[in-house]
XYZ file of C-alpha atoms in Angstrom:
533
model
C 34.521 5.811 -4.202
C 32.614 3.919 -7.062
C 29.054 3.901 -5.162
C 29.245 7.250 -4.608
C 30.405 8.543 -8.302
C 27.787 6.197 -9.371
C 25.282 8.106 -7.376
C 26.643 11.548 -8.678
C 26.229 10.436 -11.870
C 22.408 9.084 -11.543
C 21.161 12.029 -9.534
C 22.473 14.104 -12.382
C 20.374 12.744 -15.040
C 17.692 10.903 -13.926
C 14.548 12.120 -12.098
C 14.801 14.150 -8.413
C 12.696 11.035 -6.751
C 12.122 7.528 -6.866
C 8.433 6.706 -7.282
C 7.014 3.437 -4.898
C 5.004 0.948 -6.558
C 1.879 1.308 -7.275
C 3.223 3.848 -9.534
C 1.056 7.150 -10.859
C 0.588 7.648 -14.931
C 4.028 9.409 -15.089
C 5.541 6.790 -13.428
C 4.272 3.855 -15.059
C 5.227 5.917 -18.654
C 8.918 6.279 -17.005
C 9.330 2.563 -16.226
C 8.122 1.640 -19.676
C 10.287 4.455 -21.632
C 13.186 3.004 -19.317
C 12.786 -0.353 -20.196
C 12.453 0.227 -24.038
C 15.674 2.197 -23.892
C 17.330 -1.008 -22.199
C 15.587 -3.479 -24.681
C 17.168 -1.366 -27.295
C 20.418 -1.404 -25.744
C 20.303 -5.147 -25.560
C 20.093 -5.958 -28.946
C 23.388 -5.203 -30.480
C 24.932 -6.218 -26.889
C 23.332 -9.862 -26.813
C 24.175 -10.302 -30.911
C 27.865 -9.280 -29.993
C 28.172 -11.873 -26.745
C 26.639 -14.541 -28.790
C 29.335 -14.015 -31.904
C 31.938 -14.067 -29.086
C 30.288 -17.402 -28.032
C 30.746 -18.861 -31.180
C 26.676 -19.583 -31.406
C 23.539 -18.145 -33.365
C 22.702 -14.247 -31.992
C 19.200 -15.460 -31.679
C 20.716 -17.962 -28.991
C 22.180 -14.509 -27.423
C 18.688 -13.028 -27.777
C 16.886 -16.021 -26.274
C 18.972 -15.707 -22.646
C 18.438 -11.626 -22.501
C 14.879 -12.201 -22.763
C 14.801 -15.411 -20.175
C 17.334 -14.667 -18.406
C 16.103 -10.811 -17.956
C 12.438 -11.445 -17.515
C 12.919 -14.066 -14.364
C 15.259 -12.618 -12.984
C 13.397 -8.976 -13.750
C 10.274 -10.554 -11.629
C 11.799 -12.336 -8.598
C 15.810 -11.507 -8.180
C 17.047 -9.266 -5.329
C 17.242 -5.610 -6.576
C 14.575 -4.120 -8.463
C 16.318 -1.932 -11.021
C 18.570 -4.316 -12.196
C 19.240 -5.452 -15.634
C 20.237 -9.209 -16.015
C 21.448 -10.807 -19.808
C 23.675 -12.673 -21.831
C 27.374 -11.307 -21.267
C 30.674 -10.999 -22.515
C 32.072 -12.373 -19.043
C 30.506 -15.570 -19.523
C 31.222 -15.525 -23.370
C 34.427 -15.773 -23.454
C 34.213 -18.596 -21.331
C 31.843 -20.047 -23.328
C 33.526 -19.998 -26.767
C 35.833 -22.851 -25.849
C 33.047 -25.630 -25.032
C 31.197 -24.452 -27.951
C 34.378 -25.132 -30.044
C 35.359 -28.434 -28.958
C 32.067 -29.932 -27.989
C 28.934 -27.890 -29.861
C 25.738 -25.809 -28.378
C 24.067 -28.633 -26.888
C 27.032 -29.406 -24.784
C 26.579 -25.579 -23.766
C 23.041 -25.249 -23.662
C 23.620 -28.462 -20.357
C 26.239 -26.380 -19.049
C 24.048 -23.199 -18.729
C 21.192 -25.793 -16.597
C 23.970 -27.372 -14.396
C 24.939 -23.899 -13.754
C 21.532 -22.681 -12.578
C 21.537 -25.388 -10.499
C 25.019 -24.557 -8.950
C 23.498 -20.772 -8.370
C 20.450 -22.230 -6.943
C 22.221 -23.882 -4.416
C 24.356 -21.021 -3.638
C 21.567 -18.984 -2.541
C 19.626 -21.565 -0.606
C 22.536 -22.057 1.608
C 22.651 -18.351 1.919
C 25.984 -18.177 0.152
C 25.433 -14.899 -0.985
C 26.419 -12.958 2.410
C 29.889 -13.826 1.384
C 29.724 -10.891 -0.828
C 30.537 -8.190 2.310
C 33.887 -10.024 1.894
C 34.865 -8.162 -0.792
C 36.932 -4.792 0.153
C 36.073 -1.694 -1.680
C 39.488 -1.620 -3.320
C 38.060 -4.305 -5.006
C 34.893 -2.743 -5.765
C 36.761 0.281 -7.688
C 38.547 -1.998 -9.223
C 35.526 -4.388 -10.586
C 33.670 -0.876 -11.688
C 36.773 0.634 -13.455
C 37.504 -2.526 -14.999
C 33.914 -3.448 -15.955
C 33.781 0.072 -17.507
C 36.900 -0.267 -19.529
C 35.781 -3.587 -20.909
C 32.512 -2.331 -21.968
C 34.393 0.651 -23.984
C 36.650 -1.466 -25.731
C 33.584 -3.530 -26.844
C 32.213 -1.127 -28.329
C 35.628 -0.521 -30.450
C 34.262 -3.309 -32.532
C 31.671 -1.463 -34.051
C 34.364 0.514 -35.488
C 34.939 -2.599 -37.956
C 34.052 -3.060 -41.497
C 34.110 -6.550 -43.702
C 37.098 -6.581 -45.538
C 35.625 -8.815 -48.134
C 38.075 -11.434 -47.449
C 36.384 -12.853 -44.275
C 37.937 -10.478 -41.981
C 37.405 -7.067 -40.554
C 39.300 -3.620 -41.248
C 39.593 -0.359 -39.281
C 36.991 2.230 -40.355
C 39.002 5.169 -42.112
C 38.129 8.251 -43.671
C 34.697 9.358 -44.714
C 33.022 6.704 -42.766
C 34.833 6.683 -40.145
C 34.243 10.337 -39.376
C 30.459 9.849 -40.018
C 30.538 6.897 -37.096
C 32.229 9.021 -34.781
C 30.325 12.550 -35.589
C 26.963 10.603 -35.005
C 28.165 8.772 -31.406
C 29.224 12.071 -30.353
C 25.725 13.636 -30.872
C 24.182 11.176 -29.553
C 26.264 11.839 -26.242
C 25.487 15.211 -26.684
C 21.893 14.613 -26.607
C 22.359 12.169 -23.775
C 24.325 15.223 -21.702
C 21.718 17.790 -22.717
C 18.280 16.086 -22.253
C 17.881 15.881 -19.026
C 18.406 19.887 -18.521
C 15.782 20.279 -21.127
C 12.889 17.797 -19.856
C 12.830 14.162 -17.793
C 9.638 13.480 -19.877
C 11.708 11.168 -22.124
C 15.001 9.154 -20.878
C 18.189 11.016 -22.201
C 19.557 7.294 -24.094
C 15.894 6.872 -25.882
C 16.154 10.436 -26.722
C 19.550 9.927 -28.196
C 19.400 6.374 -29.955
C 15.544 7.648 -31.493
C 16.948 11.109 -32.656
C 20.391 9.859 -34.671
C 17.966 7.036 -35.967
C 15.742 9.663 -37.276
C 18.428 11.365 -39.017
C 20.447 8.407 -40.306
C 17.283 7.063 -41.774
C 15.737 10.329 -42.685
C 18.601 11.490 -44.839
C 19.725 7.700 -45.601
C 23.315 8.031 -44.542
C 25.190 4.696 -45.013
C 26.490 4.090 -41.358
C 26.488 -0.043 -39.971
C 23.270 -0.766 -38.521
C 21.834 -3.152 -36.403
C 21.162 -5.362 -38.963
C 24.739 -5.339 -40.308
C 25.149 -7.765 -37.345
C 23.103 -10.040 -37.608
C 19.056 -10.872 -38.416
C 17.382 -10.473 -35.227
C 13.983 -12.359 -36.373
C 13.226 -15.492 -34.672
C 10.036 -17.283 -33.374
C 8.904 -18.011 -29.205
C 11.880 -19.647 -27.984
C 10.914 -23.451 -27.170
C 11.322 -25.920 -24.465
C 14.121 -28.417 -25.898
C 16.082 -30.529 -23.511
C 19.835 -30.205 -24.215
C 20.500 -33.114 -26.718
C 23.906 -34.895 -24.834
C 24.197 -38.074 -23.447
C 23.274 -38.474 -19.729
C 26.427 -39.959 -18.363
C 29.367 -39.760 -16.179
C 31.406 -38.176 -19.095
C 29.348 -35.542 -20.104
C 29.240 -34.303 -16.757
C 32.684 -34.512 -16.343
C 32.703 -32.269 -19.418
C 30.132 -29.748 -18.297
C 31.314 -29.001 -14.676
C 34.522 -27.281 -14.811
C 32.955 -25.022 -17.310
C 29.185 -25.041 -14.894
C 31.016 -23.747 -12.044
C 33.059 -21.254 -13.693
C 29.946 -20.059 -15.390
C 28.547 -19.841 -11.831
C 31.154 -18.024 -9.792
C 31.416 -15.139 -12.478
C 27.849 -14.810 -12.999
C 27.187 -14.630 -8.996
C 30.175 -12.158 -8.741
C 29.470 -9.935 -11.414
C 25.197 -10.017 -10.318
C 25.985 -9.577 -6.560
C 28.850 -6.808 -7.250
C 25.799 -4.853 -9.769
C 23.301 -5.736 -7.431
C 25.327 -3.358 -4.129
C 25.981 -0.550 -6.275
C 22.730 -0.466 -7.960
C 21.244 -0.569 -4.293
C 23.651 2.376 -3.882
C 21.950 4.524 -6.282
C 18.517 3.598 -5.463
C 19.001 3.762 -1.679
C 17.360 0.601 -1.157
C 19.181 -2.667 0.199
C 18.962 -6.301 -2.454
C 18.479 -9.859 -1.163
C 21.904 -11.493 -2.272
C 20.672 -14.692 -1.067
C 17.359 -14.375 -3.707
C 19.477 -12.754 -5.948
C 21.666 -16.189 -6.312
C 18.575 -18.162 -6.412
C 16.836 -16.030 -8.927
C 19.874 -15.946 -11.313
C 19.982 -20.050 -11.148
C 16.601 -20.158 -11.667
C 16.526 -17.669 -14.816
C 19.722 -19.781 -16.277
C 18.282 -23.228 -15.549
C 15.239 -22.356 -17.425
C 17.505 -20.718 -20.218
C 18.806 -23.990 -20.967
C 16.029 -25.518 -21.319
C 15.077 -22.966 -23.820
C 17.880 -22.660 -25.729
C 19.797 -19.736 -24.548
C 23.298 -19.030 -23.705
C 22.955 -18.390 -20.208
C 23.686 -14.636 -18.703
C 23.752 -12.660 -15.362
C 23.416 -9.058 -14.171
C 24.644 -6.058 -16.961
C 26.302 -3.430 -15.085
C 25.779 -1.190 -18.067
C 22.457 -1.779 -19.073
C 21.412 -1.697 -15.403
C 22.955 2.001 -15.343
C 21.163 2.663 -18.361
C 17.949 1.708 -16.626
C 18.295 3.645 -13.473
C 19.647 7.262 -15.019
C 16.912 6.585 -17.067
C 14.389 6.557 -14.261
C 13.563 2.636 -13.795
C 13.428 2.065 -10.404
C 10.994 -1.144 -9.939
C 10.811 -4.455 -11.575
C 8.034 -3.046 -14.027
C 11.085 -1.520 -15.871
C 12.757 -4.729 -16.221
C 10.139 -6.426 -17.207
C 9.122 -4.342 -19.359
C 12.895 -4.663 -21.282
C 12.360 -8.375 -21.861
C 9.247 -8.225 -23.629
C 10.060 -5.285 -25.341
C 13.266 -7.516 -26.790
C 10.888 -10.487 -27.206
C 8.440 -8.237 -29.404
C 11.693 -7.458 -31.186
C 12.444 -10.486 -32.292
C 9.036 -11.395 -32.922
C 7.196 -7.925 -34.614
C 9.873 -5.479 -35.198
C 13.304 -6.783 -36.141
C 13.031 -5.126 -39.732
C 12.388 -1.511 -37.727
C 15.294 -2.470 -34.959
C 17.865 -3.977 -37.758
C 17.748 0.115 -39.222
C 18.781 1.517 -35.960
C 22.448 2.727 -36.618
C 25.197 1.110 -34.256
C 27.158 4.723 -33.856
C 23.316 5.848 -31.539
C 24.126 2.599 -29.197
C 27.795 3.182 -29.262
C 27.036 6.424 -27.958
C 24.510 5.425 -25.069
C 26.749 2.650 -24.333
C 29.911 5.312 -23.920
C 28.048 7.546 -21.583
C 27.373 4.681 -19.100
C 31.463 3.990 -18.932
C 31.814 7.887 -18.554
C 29.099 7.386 -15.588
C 30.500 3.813 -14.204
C 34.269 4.459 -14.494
C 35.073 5.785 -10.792
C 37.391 8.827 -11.911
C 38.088 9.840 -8.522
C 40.387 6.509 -8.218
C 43.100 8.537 -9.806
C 43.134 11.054 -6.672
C 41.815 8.804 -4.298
C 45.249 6.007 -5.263
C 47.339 8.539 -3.807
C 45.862 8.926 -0.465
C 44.970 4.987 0.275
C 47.584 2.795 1.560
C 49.811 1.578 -0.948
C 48.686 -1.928 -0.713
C 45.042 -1.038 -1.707
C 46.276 1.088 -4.371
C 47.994 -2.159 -5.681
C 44.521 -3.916 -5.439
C 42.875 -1.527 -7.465
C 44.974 -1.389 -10.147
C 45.602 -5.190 -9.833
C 41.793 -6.107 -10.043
C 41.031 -3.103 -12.991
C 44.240 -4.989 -15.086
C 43.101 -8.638 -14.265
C 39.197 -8.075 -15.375
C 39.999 -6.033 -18.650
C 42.739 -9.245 -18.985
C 40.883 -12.660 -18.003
C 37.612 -12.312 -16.232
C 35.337 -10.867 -13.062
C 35.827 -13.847 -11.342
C 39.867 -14.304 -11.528
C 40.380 -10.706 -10.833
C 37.760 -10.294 -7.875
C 39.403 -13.607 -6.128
C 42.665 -12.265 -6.833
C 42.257 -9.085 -5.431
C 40.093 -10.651 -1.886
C 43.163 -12.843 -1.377
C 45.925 -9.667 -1.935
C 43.411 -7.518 0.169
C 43.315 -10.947 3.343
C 46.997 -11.476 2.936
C 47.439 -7.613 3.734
C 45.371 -7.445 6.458
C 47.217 -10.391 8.046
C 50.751 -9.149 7.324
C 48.895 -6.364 9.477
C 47.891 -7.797 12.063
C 50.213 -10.237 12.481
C 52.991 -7.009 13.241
C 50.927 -5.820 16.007
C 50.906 -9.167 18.532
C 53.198 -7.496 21.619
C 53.536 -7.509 25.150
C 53.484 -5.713 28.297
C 55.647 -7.384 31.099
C 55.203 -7.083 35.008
C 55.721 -8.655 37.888
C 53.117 -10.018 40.575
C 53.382 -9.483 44.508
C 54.076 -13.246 44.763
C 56.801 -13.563 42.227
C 54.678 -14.411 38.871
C 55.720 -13.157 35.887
C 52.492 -11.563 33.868
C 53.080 -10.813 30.063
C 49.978 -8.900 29.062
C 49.652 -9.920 25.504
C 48.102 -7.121 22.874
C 47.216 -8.107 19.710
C 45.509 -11.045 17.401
C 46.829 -14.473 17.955
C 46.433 -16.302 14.793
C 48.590 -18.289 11.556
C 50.650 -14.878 11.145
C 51.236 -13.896 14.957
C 52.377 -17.035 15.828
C 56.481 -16.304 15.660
C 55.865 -13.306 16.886
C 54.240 -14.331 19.612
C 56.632 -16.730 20.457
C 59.344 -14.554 20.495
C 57.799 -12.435 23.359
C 58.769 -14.930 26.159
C 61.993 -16.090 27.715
C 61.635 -19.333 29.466
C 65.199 -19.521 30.500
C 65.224 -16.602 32.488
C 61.507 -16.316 33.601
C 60.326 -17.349 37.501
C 58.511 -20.775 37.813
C 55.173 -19.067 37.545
C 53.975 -17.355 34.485
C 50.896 -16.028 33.665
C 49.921 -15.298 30.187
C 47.027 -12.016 29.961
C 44.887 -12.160 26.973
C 42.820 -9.609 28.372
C 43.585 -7.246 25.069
C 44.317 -10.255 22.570
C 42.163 -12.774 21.295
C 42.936 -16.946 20.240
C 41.837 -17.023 16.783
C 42.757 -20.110 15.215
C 44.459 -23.962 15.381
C 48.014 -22.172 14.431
C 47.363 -19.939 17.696
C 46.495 -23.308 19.382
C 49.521 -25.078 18.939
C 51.731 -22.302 19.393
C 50.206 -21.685 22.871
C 50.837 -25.062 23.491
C 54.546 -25.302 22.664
C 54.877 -22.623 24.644
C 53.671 -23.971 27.630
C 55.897 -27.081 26.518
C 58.765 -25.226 26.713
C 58.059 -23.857 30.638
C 57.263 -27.712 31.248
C 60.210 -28.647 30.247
C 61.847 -26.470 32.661
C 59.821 -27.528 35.412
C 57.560 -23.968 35.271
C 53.749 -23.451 35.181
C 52.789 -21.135 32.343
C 48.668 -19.970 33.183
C 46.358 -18.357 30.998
C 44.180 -15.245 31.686
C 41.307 -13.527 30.984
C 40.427 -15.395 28.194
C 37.021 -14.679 26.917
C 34.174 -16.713 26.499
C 34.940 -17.482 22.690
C 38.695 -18.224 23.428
C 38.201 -19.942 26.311
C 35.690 -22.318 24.305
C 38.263 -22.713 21.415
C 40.864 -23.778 24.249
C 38.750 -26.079 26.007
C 37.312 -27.594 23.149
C 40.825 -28.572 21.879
C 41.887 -29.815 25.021
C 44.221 -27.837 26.457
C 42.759 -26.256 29.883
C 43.502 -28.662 32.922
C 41.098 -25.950 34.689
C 37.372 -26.265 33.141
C 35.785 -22.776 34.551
C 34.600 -20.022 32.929
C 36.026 -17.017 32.727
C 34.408 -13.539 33.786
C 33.274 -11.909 30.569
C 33.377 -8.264 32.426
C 36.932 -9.689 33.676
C 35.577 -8.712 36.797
C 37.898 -11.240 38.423
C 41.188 -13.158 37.188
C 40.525 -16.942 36.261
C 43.995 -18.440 35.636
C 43.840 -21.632 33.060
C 46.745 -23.928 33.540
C 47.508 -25.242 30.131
C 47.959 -29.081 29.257
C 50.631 -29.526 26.580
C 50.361 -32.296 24.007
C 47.041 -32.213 22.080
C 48.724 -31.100 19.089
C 51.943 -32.951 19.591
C 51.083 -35.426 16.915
C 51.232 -32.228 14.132
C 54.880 -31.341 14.998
C-alpha cells in the first residue's frame, strides 16, 4: 500500500515526533533547515519544467515562489510543497508554441479561476472516488517520472545545438558523486536529526566539488537563476471571444491535473503526518496561488509530490517549512544565484533519487499477485498511462476501469428467491443492486407466462438505484399487464420508494415501514417511461 510505504519510509529518516505549532528553538531550526533543503531542490526542478515549457526559467522560478508561498500559507495540508511542474509543462509547451507566453501567462489566471470554483462548490470531496489501485498507481508512476527526469542531467552540449550521453570520465564522476550523496542521505539520520539528511547531502558533495574544483554540470550550466521581484503585469492578449476560446481547453486541462495531482499529494502527505487536509481549501488555495501567478508572470504549478517528501523526511511538518522554501528561492534569485548556480546537479540528482526510492510503493510487486486481477490491471494501467501522457488521463482512466469493474460486479449478483403465498401469490425475493447493469438480469428472473395472476416483487435485500432500474421495473410490470396479472412491489425502502414515486410509477402513495415491520405492497403503474422505448 503506497500510504503506508510512504510512512515506512518517513518514520525511518525523519524525526520520532511531530512538533505542534508554536514550535520550540529546535523546532523552528527544523522547519527552516527543511525548507532550505526544498528551496534548494526547487531550483534545478523549476529551471527544468520551464525549458520543457518552452519559456524563460525565471518564469519557472516566478510560479515556485508564488505558487509555493500562497499556497504554503492558506492550502489544505501543512507540509506540502506546491510549484511549477512537469505535469502541467508538457501541457504547456504547445500554447507557448503556437500562441507565445502571454497567451500562457491568461491561461494560468483562467485556470485559478476554474480551481477556485472547484473548491467553493466543494468539488474536492470527489477525491474519495478514487480507488487505491489508483493511488499505487499515481505514486509508482509519479515516482518513475521523476527518475527519468532526472536522466537529463546525464546530458552534455554537443556543440551542435543538441545534447549527448555522458560517457567515460565524466560520466563516472556524475554517477560516483549522486551515489554519495545517497549515501549520506541513508546514513545521516543514524548519525544525528540535527541537520536534514538531503541538506546534509546536497551541502557536503558541494563542498567537495567546489573544494577540489571538479568539473561536474552545475546549477548554473542550466540556466542563470538571477532575476529581480517578480511584478504585477496583466497578461498582454486581447480580451475577446477568441482568445478565450483559445485559453480554455488548455485552462481546464491545466486545472484537472493540477487538482488531481495536489489532492492525490495532499492524502498521502496527510498519511505520513497523521493529520487529515481540507480538499475543498486545498482547491481554492491552489486557484488562488495560480491566479495570482499570472498576474505575476509565472507559469502556473500545483502540489510536488517529491519535494513535499523531501520536506516531511526532512522534518517539516507546519506551514513555517513551506514558507520558509519560497523565500528561501526568492532570496535565491534575488542575493545568491552566483552561490546556488555552483551547486553541482549530480548532489540534487541524488536527493531527488532517494525520494523515488521512498515514493515508489515496492510492495505493488507482491501485493499484484494477491489483489483481484482487475485491480492489478488498474495499477499497472494507471503507472503506464502517467509515465506515458499525464496525471490527469491516467487517474480518469483508471476511476472509470476501477467503476466499470465494480458494476460488471454487481450487476452478476441481482438473483432471486421464489415462494409461494397462502393465498396463491407468487413472491420473488429479489437480492442484489438494481441498476444500468442488473437490468437483463433482472429481467430474466421472472416468467410471466407461467406465473399466478398475483405477483409480488420483495426488495427487502435489493435496492432501486437508478432510471435504467426504473424502466425495467416498469416493463416488467407491462408484461404481467398484458396478461391480465398484478405484479406488487415490497418492502421498498424509504429512498426507493421515493425514487418510485417520484417517477410515477406507484398507484399506492404510502410509505413503507423502514424496520419492514409490516409488508406495504405498491401496485405499479406502467407507462411513465413508455415514451423512451
Amino acid at each position: 500500500m503506497p500510504r503506508s510505504a510512504l510512512a515506512a519510509f518517513a518514520a525511518a529518516v525523519s524525526p520520532s515526533h511531530a512538533p505542534a505549532f508554536p514550535l520550540s528553538v529546535a523546532g523552528i531550526r527544523t522547519e527552516m533547515l527543511s525548507g532550505l533543503t526544498v528551496a534548494l531542490a526547487l531550483v534545478p526542478e523549476a529551471v527544468a519544467f520551464a525549458f520543457v515549457a518552452g519559456v524563460h526559467p525565471l518564469v519557472g522560478l516566478y510560479a515556485a515562489f508564488l505558487v509555493g508561498l500562497i499556497t504554503a500559507l492558506i492550502g489544505g495540508r501543512p507540509g506540502m510543497i506546491s510549484g511549477a511542474t512537469g505535469a502541467l509543462a508538457v501541457v504547456m509547451v504547445s500554447l507557448v508554441a503556437a500562441h507565445g507566453v502571454e497567451y500562457l501567462f491568461a491561461t494560468v489566471v483562467l485556470m485559478g479561476l476554474i480551481q477556485i470554483a472547484a473548491g467553493l462548490l466543494k468539488l474536492g470531496k470527489f477525491i474519495r472516488l478514487v480507488p487505491h489501485p489508483v493511488m499505487l498507481g499515481f505514486v509508482n508512476g509519479l515516482a518513475i517520472v521523476i527518475g527519468l527526469a532526472q536522466l537529463e542531467h546525464f546530458r552534455l552540449p554537443d556543440g551542435e545545438g543538441g545534447h549527448a550521453w555522458m560517457s567515460g570520465g565524466p560520466l563516472v564522476t556524475m554517477l560516483a558523486l549522486v551515489v554519495a550523496t545517497m549515501a549520506i542521505i541513508w546514513v545521516m539520520p543514524r548519525l544525528t536529526r540535527a541537520v536534514p539528511a538531503p541538506l546534509a547531502g546536497i551541502g557536503i558533495v558541494a563542498a567537495l566539488v567546489i573544494g577540489f574544483g571538479i568539473d561536474v554540470p552545475r546549477v548554473g550550466d542550466l540556466a542563470s537563476i538571477q532575476g529581480g521581484l517578480p511584478s504585477f503585469h496583466i497578461p498582454a492578449v486581447p480580451l475577446n471571444w477568441q482568445t478565450f476560446e483559445i485559453i480554455l481547453p488548455y485552462s481546464v486541462i491545466l486545472a484537472a491535473i493540477g487538482l488531481i495531482e495536489s489532492l492525490l499529494t495532499l492524502n498521502l502527505v496527510g498519511e505520513i503526518t497523521g493529520k487529515r487536509g481540507g480538499a475543498s481549501q486545498e482547491c481554492v488555495a491552489q486557484g488562488v496561488a495560480n491566479t495570482v501567478t499570472g498576474f505575476f508572470g509565472g507559469m502556473g504549478g500545483c502540489a510536488m509530490i517529491g519535494q513535499s517528501m523531501i520536506n516531511v523526511t526532512s522534518g517539516g511538518r507546519t506551514r513555517l517549512a513551506a514558507v520558509a522554501a519560497a523565500l528561501f528561492l526568492l532570496s535565491f534569485i534575488l542575493f545568491a544565484a552566483p552561490l546556488i548556480e555552483e551547486i553541482p546537479l549530480a548532489a540534487l540528482v541524488g536527493v531527488m533519487f532517494m525520494v523515488v526510492i521512498g515514493t515508489f510503493a515496492w510492495q505493488s510487486f507482491r501485493v499484484l499477485m494477491k489483489v483481484p486481477a482487475t485491480d492489478a490491471v488498474v495499477i499497472v494501467l494507471v503507472t503506464a498511462i502517467t509515465v506515458a501522457t499525464d496525471l490527469a488521463t491516467a487517474v480518469v482512466a483508471g476511476v472509470i476501469v476501477s467503476a466499470l469493474a465494480y458494476a460488471w460486479q454487481n450487476a452478476k449478483r441481482i438473483h432471486a428467491t421464489i415462494r409461494e403465498t397462502e393465498d396463491g401469490a407468487k413472491v420473488y425475493a429479489v437480492e442484489g443492486p438494481l441498476f444500468f447493469g442488473s437490468t437483463d438480469g433482472f429481467a430474466e428472473l421472472f416468467t410471466p407466462e407461467t406465473d399466478p395472476d398475483r405477483v409480488v416483487v420483495d426488495f427487502a435485500a435489493s435496492r432501486v438505484a437508478d432510471q435504467s432500474a426504473l424502466a425495467a421495473i416498469e416493463a416488467l410490470a407491462a408484461r404481467y399487464e398484458a396478461l391480465g396479472k398484478t405484479l406488487s412491489l415490497r418492502h421498498l425502502s424509504r429512498d426507493c420508494h421515493r425514487l418510485l414515486n417520484r417517477a410515477g410509477q406507484l398507484m399506492i402513495d404510502s410509505d413503507d415501514d423502514p424496520e419492514y415491520g409490516i409488508a406495504v405492497d405498491y401496485d405499479v403503474k406502467a407507462g411513465a417511461f413508455g415514451a423512451a422505448h
